[in-house]
Tab-separated table of C-alpha atoms in Angstrom:
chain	number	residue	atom	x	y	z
A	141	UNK	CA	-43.429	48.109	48.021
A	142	UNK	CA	-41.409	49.961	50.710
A	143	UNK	CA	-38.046	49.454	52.293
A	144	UNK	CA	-35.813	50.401	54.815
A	145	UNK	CA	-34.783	53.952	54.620
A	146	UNK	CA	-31.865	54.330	52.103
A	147	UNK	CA	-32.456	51.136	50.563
A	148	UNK	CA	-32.772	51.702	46.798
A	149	UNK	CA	-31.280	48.735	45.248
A	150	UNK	CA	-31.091	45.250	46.241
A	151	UNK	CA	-27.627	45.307	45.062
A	152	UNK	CA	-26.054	48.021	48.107
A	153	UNK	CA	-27.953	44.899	50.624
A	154	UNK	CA	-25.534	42.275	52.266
A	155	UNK	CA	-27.771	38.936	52.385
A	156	UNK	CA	-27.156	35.421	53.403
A	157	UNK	CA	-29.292	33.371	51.019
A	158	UNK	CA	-32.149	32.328	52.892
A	159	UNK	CA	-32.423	34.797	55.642
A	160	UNK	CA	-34.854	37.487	56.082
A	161	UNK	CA	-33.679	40.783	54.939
A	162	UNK	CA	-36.732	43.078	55.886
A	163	UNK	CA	-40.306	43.481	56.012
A	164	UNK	CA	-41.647	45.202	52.896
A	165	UNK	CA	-45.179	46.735	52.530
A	166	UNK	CA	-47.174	46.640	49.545
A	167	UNK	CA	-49.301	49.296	48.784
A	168	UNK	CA	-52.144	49.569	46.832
A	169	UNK	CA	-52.357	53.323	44.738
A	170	UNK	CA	-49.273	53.694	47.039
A	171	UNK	CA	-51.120	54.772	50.115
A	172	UNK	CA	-53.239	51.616	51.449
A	173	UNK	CA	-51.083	48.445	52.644
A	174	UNK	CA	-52.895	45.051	51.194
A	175	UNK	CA	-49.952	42.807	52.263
A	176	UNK	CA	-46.543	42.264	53.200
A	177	UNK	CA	-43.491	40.066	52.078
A	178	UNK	CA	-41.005	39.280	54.553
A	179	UNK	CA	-38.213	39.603	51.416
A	180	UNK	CA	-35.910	37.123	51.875
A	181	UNK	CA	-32.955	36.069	48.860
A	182	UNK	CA	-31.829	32.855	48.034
A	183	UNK	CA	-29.427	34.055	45.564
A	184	UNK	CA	-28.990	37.908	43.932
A	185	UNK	CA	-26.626	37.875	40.392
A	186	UNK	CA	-25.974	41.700	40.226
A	187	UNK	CA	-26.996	42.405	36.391
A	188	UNK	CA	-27.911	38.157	35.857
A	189	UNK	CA	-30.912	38.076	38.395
A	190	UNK	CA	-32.163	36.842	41.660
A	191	UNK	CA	-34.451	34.188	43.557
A	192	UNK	CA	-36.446	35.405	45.968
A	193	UNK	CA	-38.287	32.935	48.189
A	194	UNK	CA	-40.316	35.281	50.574
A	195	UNK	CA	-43.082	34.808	53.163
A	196	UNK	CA	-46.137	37.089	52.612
A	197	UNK	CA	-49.082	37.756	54.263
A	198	UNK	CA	-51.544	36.382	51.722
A	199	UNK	CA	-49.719	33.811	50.534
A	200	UNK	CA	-49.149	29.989	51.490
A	201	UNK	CA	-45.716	30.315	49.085
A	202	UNK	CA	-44.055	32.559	46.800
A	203	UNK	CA	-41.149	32.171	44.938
A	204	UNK	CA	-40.024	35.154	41.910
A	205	UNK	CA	-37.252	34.160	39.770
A	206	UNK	CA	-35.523	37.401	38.122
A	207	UNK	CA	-33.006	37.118	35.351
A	208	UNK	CA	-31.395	39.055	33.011
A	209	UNK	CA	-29.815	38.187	29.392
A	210	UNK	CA	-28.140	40.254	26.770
A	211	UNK	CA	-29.995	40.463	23.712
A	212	UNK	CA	-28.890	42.320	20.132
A	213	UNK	CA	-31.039	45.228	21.114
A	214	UNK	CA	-30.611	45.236	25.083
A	215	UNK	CA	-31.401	42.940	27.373
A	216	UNK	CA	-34.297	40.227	27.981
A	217	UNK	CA	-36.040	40.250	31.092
A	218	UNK	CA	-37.591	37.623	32.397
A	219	UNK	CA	-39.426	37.360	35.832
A	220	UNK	CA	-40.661	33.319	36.572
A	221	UNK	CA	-43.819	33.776	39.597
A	222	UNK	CA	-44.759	30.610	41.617
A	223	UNK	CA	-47.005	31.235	44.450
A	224	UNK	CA	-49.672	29.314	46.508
A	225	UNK	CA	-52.366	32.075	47.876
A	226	UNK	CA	-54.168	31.739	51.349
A	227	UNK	CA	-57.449	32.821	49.378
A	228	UNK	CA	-59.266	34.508	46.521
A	229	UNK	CA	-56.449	32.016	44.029
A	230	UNK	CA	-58.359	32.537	40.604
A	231	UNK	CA	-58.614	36.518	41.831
A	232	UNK	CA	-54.839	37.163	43.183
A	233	UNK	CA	-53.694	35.133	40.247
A	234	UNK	CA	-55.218	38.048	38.111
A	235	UNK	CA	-54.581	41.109	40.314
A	236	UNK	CA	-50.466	39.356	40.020
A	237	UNK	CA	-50.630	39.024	36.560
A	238	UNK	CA	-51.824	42.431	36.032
A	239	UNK	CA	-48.891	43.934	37.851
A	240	UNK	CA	-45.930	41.905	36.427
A	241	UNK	CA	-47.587	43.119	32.668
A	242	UNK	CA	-47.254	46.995	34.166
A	243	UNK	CA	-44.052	46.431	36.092
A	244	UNK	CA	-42.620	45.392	32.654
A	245	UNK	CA	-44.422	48.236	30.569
A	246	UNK	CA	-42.978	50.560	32.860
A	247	UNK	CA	-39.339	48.930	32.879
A	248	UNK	CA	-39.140	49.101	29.240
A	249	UNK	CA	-40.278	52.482	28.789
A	250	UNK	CA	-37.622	53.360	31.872
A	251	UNK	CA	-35.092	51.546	29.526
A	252	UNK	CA	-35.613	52.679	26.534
A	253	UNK	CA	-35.866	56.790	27.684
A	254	UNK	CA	-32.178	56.041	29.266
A	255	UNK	CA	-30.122	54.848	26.274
């Protein structure tokens, strides 16, 4: 996904819940856009979580629930994905599914090389 130059984190962005912050591109293999999310927060819980409630383009809805709990050996993370897609449902569904389960196998090997 991209972002404004210099944005790295969402937690150097000043929001008002519920307004647009930017347009993001999503990139498939990181070169070829295949949508876009107009990212937009309702609420952002620097090291608890955040909802996101964002418009994209091949979606009717989406909605991502983030949060974050200590656990004895770290932290739990837990990402909650409710969407509604203009087509291809039983596909996207899938393709979504598939990236949350790398997103986190990436995460926790990011986490666990930086302890």
């Amino acid at each position: 996904m991209s972002s404004p130059r210099g944005v790295t984190s969402l937690a150097t962005i000043d929001f008002t819940p519920g307004k647009k912050l930017f347009r993001s591109w999503i990139f498939f293999l990181k070169i070829i856009p295949i949508d876009y999310s107009v990212l937009t927060l309702e609420s952002l819980d620097e090291g608890a979580g955040f909802v996101e409630q964002s418009k994209m383009g091949s979606m009717r809805s989406w909605r991502h629930v983030r949060s974050i709990s200590a656990d004895k050996e770290g932290c739990i993370l837990t990402d909650e994905v409710s969407f509604e897609p203009k087509f291809a449902g039983p596909i996207l569904s899938k393709v979504i599914s598939a990236f949350f389960n790398h997103r986190h196998r990436r995460l926790s090997k990011y986490l666990a090389a930086a302890k």
